[in-house]
Amino acid sequence: MRRLVSLAVLAAFCAPAAALDLPGDDSCLLAMRDELSRNRAGLRMENFPAPYFLSYDARSVRLLEITASLGAVIKNQSGCGLEMSGGLRVGSPAFDNSNFYGAVGGKPETEVGAQDCAYDNIRHNLWQLTDRAYKAAVEKLDQKRAFREKRSITSHLGDFSRAEPAVLLSTAPPQFPDRAAAAELAGRVSAVFGHYPLIEDSLVTMQFEYGLRRYLNSEGALYRGGGFSAVVSMAAGTQAPDGYKITQGRDFYYASTAALPGEAFFAAEAEKFAAEMSALAKSEIISPYIGPVLIEREAAGAFFYTLLARHLLRPRMWWNERGLDPHTGYFYGKLGMRVAAPFISVVDDPSLEQYAGADLAGHYEVDDEGVRARRVELVRKGKLVDLLMSRAPVKERAQSNGHGRGYYVFPEGTPGNLLVSASNALPEAQLKRKLLAMCGELELDYGIILRNVPDFYGTFTAWKVYVKDGREEPVHGAQFAEFTLRALRDIAFAGDKAHVYNYDFNAAAFSIAAPAVILQEAELKKTESQPDKLPYLANPYFEKAVR
Amino acid sequence: MNFAFAVLLLLFSPPAFAGGLNGDKVLSAMDKELRRSVERLRHAEKAPLYFLSYEITDSDLWTAAAEVGGIIDDRRNRLRYMDVQARVGSPELDNFHQVKGQSLLRDIAIDADRAVLAPADDDEGALRAALWRQTDSEFKQALEKFTKVRANRAVTAEETDKSPDFSAGEPAAVFYEETAFPKTDRSAWLERLKKYSLEFRGESFIFSSRVNMSVAAENMYFASSEGSRIRTGRAHATLSYQLSTRTSDGMDLERANSYHGRTPDELPGDDAILADIARSIAELRALKDAPLAEPYSGPAILRNRASGVFFHEIFGHRVEGARQKDESGGQTFAGKVGERILSPVISVADDPTLERFNGIALRGYYKFDDEGVRAQRAPLVEKGVLKGFLMSRSPVKGFPRSNGHGRGSPGFAPMSRMANTIVTAENTVPYARLREMLLAEIRRQGKPYGLIFDDIAGGFTNTGRYEPQAFKVLPLLVHRVYPDGRPDEVVRGVDIIGTPLTSFAGITAAGDDPDIFNGTCGAESGWVPVSAVSPSILVSEIEVQKVFKEQERPPVLPPPAAGPQEDKQ
């Protein structure tokens, strides 16, 4: 669990950034403040407006990545870095250089700075970054004006809403695992796959990151905070007897070194994963199926990622020379409409650090536009009741709710911790029974359970579960004949226990806590792709002569 | 011995390696998996697997960089990459044969899987499993490609060069040496990098600057079905800096310098580096204020290091063996062996066995190439006459064997590449005399001025047939030299252009001042370290054109001054 020690929580409506009382030993913040102040005072080209808004976001990070396979370390890399990005606006909040696809200024300017936050280095890089951002902004504003003038645009939503600047200086106590011990752990966990001869390829990856983020803007927002994260991933690949390749992964996220389980936990998870992959290695290809489908475990997270999280992104549609904005979520313009089954509710609460006993990667305090993160009720009884708002207004919502996130892209409405619940939830253990009952009513021999679907629009594995005796059989090569947002409305039942899955989008980490669900009806078909040839030789690792 | 017999002998008589593996676990794993694969795969399909090789490149690399007094990079990482080459068919025709209509070289590059990681631990089981997966993948790709090759050959015209696809009968090599990471005082070097980076801070016209350092130890393991079992390596330390500015008319200008050694201890001390930095700053300042050069054709001197880059770009790439039989390539020199192609005063060889020149480490040094062939000196031009090519194991007409120049970076199939390209000259003269000769040539041609190219960044050259066989090289520092005694004048904004045969014919004299350009060369088989050594040369006619220019304005504000107190008021 991430522990942030709050040093100061100051009142909003604070003074301009140049007068901020910064910790004197934070040379990075000092350099950011001084360069922001200098640019606000003097950055202007003849015949062009000066910036009306400027922000800097500096992220320092210490990283360790270890990858191991069959007991041997493949990669053991560590490093430190500091990267800075800047947000710069010209024009006015009513009409500025944002929310528009132009020929220039397609993404925020970034620079790499000194790891030790050397003051001169930070300022020098911010100077270069700001100069580039300013030139791109004035050119983009002119392009946007030209776009407006050649079209019949009578009303405009405004580009940048007013927000109370957040001021929060926190510090996250540094924590990092021992590199040698981590490498040994990765090696030992990866060795588990050495007992499963049907697995052709396996990797265990451990990524540790301790980061500190510093943000300030010309309105007086000031933030410093951060923390630790660890992601342990297992990946394995095998081939079914007919040649189809099957690859899957498992991810585990932790927000502190203290939360990291020991070797016994990871070894047990590796055993479970390897056993399941070995079963899949003997599976048959799926037969066409129409009927109820139970979606659980990682597949449930991917289901809500694909249908919910991705479509809540960027509720403001950008003007685009080439037609509609391709990145705007499907829920754009659908406020008040039914988007999910009537017993489904969804909130987003970035303030939560844990949920259902699991650490949440989507926790944050201040968004990337200097606004305090707020809890938002998004879906109530299946209806869309609010949006993930950045400071880009939409017709129905004028203000940010602290979800403007983005580092390598301009901040846009992005989830933090998306929590899905059902009002008529069934005990999780009863879902399989419910599935079988539904199949029985339809006189089906078996139902389908999805447990790991990396891509709902691609090929995946599934488990047949027989109505007669509850026996399970793995199958591979499955695809949805049709998969649309309607599936959210076709949820017939949901479990009572949420499980946490962690993702990131454009470098913004977010979490989905969701229960398993049963879809009333889905159509699955056999993949159209052709299988690969089996390996010519057996894996030498499992030959007696080698081990 | 005909090829067929050679292949049978090699496949059915695996050599004994009692003394070749030195108890090395990596080589041992490679040896076992290679033997197993050859034995069971050679007749697994109708097209026989006639050659299989494994290469593992173990790279231990520390990189660091400083900018305006701060360290922006400081990483040391060790990675192992593996490359598997499977050849099916026969040396006369195999899966590496060019499919007509496609570039031979691009085809090779596409065949290669990019940079596949191997276990960094010396674990035989894990290493063999990784090699097994890659072998299976390469073998399947080889079979598929060979089918396409045969079909394509059956329906297209005969090749001009009917050389085999692979040189059989190269001697198998057994060699073992270990290369350790050079002793490096990391903290002390970081402080030095910071110190150097601060030298640029006080100069407000410098837009960006950076000081880089790298120390690397590379161990290359190689095993082939022909019996080669090799471990060899090299260590190298590099320190470099670069600084750039932007003129008010939007032209980006830069100066850069680099130092090389086998170990960090061989790099120059503070005094030399600080003096060079001061000189580079002065040069950049002069360049910023320099007038724009106009398109021009006339006599010029290419200073030694600039000449080295010139030869590398314009000559070296055109004598890479594989290009001589590329059906879509320009084949500038393919039919010219024995003919004069350069000035009679110039000779060129490529010699990877040279570890140093005048005591300075050469980056293009190695003992074995990436096909396991021992590095050899390759005579290319003697007194202006073309003698041969840079050869990998891809034979060309008249050159059936490799001369140890099959090179590639991890993930890329090797092809013939340069290593240490050494240009020498007859009747050399001191540089001062060469300059007098330039002035005389300017007067003789009635030109208002001549040019001296002090530094060249690099360049590119078209070798395909569709485009003109032209080149463009990118000078960094150019002086105008006037015949009337006016001082030399720095100018900016020109690129050298031309065609190779014409340009080389114009070399009339050379200085006695050979110097080294150490760099990294990118081509179809990836990035490889190279060196070029050349004296300054006088060319009777060189053509320059205006450079492509960015349209960015200089920064609106000056750079921030040093120290945290400056803008507080």
Tab-separated table of N, CA and C in Angstrom, chain B residues 415-472:
chain	number	residue	atom	x	y	z
B	415	MET	N	26.312	-9.256	-43.381
B	415	MET	CA	26.648	-9.032	-44.792
B	415	MET	C	28.014	-8.363	-44.824
B	416	SER	N	28.570	-8.217	-46.015
B	416	SER	CA	29.915	-7.642	-46.109
B	416	SER	C	29.875	-6.170	-45.708
B	417	ARG	N	30.720	-5.822	-44.772
B	417	ARG	CA	30.739	-4.458	-44.243
B	417	ARG	C	32.181	-4.003	-44.027
B	418	MET	N	32.351	-2.708	-43.887
B	418	MET	CA	33.672	-2.152	-43.579
B	418	MET	C	34.036	-2.409	-42.116
B	419	ALA	N	35.323	-2.306	-41.825
B	419	ALA	CA	35.818	-2.425	-40.452
B	419	ALA	C	36.755	-1.229	-40.205
B	420	ASN	N	38.060	-1.402	-40.496
B	420	ASN	CA	39.008	-0.284	-40.453
B	420	ASN	C	39.416	0.035	-41.889
B	421	THR	N	38.835	1.057	-42.438
B	421	THR	CA	39.133	1.422	-43.826
B	421	THR	C	40.346	2.356	-43.825
B	422	ILE	N	41.431	1.876	-44.449
B	422	ILE	CA	42.697	2.606	-44.384
B	422	ILE	C	43.027	3.157	-45.779
B	423	VAL	N	43.068	4.453	-45.885
B	423	VAL	CA	43.431	5.110	-47.151
B	423	VAL	C	44.889	5.557	-47.037
B	424	THR	N	45.690	5.157	-47.996
B	424	THR	CA	47.088	5.610	-48.018
B	424	THR	C	47.377	6.266	-49.371
B	425	ALA	N	48.458	7.016	-49.401
B	425	ALA	CA	48.747	7.769	-50.636
B	425	ALA	C	50.232	7.749	-50.946
B	426	GLU	N	50.537	7.865	-52.237
B	426	GLU	CA	51.926	8.001	-52.698
B	426	GLU	C	52.290	9.485	-52.680
B	427	ASN	N	53.563	9.736	-52.631
B	427	ASN	CA	54.081	11.106	-52.794
B	427	ASN	C	53.352	12.119	-51.901
B	428	THR	N	53.164	11.750	-50.652
B	428	THR	CA	52.454	12.665	-49.762
B	428	THR	C	53.301	13.902	-49.484
B	429	VAL	N	52.598	14.953	-49.122
B	429	VAL	CA	53.280	16.228	-48.843
B	429	VAL	C	52.769	16.749	-47.501
B	430	PRO	N	53.561	17.601	-46.845
B	430	PRO	CA	53.064	18.209	-45.604
B	430	PRO	C	51.778	19.000	-45.905
B	431	TYR	N	50.942	19.156	-44.868
B	431	TYR	CA	49.667	19.819	-45.096
B	431	TYR	C	49.845	21.227	-45.642
B	432	ALA	N	50.876	21.934	-45.155
B	432	ALA	CA	51.098	23.308	-45.622
B	432	ALA	C	51.323	23.330	-47.137
B	433	ARG	N	52.030	22.325	-47.611
B	433	ARG	CA	52.304	22.230	-49.052
B	433	ARG	C	51.007	21.897	-49.815
B	434	LEU	N	50.185	21.036	-49.213
B	434	LEU	CA	48.917	20.670	-49.859
B	434	LEU	C	48.040	21.914	-50.026
B	435	ARG	N	48.102	22.762	-49.016
B	435	ARG	CA	47.313	24.006	-49.069
B	435	ARG	C	47.824	24.928	-50.190
B	436	GLU	N	49.169	24.977	-50.332
B	436	GLU	CA	49.737	25.771	-51.442
B	436	GLU	C	49.267	25.209	-52.780
B	437	MET	N	49.209	23.886	-52.851
B	437	MET	CA	48.762	23.258	-54.101
B	437	MET	C	47.298	23.604	-54.385
B	438	LEU	N	46.497	23.713	-53.307
B	438	LEU	CA	45.095	24.111	-53.479
B	438	LEU	C	45.024	25.520	-54.070
B	439	LEU	N	45.824	26.431	-53.505
B	439	LEU	CA	45.812	27.815	-53.994
B	439	LEU	C	46.214	27.865	-55.471
B	440	ALA	N	47.229	27.069	-55.813
B	440	ALA	CA	47.681	27.046	-57.212
B	440	ALA	C	46.566	26.530	-58.127
B	441	GLU	N	45.836	25.518	-57.648
B	441	GLU	CA	44.763	24.943	-58.452
B	441	GLU	C	43.611	25.940	-58.631
B	442	ILE	N	43.352	26.713	-57.554
B	442	ILE	CA	42.292	27.740	-57.646
B	442	ILE	C	42.661	28.743	-58.745
B	443	ARG	N	43.923	29.151	-58.720
B	443	ARG	CA	44.383	30.132	-59.721
B	443	ARG	C	44.331	29.524	-61.115
B	444	ARG	N	44.757	28.271	-61.221
B	444	ARG	CA	44.803	27.640	-62.533
B	444	ARG	C	43.411	27.544	-63.151
B	445	GLN	N	42.432	27.247	-62.279
B	445	GLN	CA	41.055	27.121	-62.780
B	445	GLN	C	40.352	28.477	-62.877
B	446	GLY	N	41.017	29.520	-62.395
B	446	GLY	CA	40.409	30.851	-62.450
B	446	GLY	C	39.211	30.998	-61.530
B	447	LYS	N	39.208	30.241	-60.427
B	447	LYS	CA	38.098	30.308	-59.474
B	447	LYS	C	38.348	31.429	-58.458
B	448	PRO	N	37.284	32.026	-57.942
B	448	PRO	CA	37.478	33.098	-56.958
B	448	PRO	C	37.960	32.573	-55.616
B	449	TYR	N	37.659	31.326	-55.317
B	449	TYR	CA	38.082	30.735	-54.034
B	449	TYR	C	38.011	29.223	-54.138
B	450	GLY	N	38.605	28.579	-53.147
B	450	GLY	CA	38.474	27.128	-53.004
B	450	GLY	C	37.879	26.832	-51.638
B	451	LEU	N	37.686	25.553	-51.365
B	451	LEU	CA	37.074	25.180	-50.081
B	451	LEU	C	37.946	24.181	-49.332
B	452	ILE	N	37.929	24.305	-48.018
B	452	ILE	CA	38.555	23.284	-47.171
B	452	ILE	C	37.476	22.724	-46.255
B	453	PHE	N	37.307	21.421	-46.328
B	453	PHE	CA	36.326	20.748	-45.474
B	453	PHE	C	37.073	20.169	-44.278
B	454	ASP	N	36.865	20.779	-43.128
B	454	ASP	CA	37.574	20.340	-41.926
B	454	ASP	C	36.883	19.162	-41.244
B	455	ASP	N	35.582	19.117	-41.365
B	455	ASP	CA	34.850	18.102	-40.604
B	455	ASP	C	33.580	17.737	-41.371
B	456	ILE	N	33.271	16.443	-41.355
B	456	ILE	CA	32.079	15.943	-42.048
B	456	ILE	C	31.295	15.082	-41.082
B	457	ALA	N	30.004	15.281	-41.024
B	457	ALA	CA	29.162	14.517	-40.089
B	457	ALA	C	28.903	13.112	-40.597
B	458	GLY	N	28.730	12.966	-41.875
B	458	GLY	CA	28.370	11.677	-42.451
B	458	GLY	C	27.736	11.943	-43.796
B	459	GLY	N	26.953	11.032	-44.256
B	459	GLY	CA	26.316	11.252	-45.539
B	459	GLY	C	25.537	10.044	-45.965
B	460	PHE	N	25.077	10.066	-47.180
B	460	PHE	CA	24.389	8.900	-47.701
B	460	PHE	C	24.604	8.821	-49.196
B	461	THR	N	24.422	7.607	-49.711
B	461	THR	CA	24.733	7.361	-51.104
B	461	THR	C	23.707	6.411	-51.694
B	462	ASN	N	23.226	6.715	-52.858
B	462	ASN	CA	22.272	5.829	-53.526
B	462	ASN	C	23.036	4.719	-54.230
B	463	THR	N	22.689	3.478	-53.929
B	463	THR	CA	23.355	2.375	-54.621
B	463	THR	C	22.382	1.585	-55.495
B	464	GLY	N	21.109	1.961	-55.454
B	464	GLY	CA	20.137	1.279	-56.298
B	464	GLY	C	20.236	1.760	-57.744
B	465	ARG	N	19.548	1.033	-58.658
B	465	ARG	CA	19.643	1.416	-60.074
B	465	ARG	C	18.591	2.428	-60.473
B	466	TYR	N	17.512	2.447	-59.710
B	466	TYR	CA	16.422	3.320	-60.117
B	466	TYR	C	16.816	4.780	-59.935
B	467	GLU	N	17.503	5.041	-58.791
B	467	GLU	CA	17.899	6.419	-58.519
B	467	GLU	C	19.248	6.686	-59.182
B	468	PRO	N	19.606	7.973	-59.365
B	468	PRO	CA	20.950	8.279	-59.856
B	468	PRO	C	22.004	7.789	-58.861
B	469	GLN	N	23.152	7.377	-59.369
B	469	GLN	CA	24.218	6.876	-58.494
B	469	GLN	C	24.924	8.046	-57.811
B	470	ALA	N	24.167	8.836	-57.102
B	470	ALA	CA	24.734	10.060	-56.534
B	470	ALA	C	24.934	9.910	-55.042
B	471	PHE	N	25.766	10.788	-54.485
B	471	PHE	CA	25.957	10.793	-53.038
B	471	PHE	C	25.795	12.212	-52.516
B	472	LYS	N	25.600	12.301	-51.250
B	472	LYS	CA	25.570	13.591	-50.578
B	472	LYS	C	26.257	13.409	-49.235
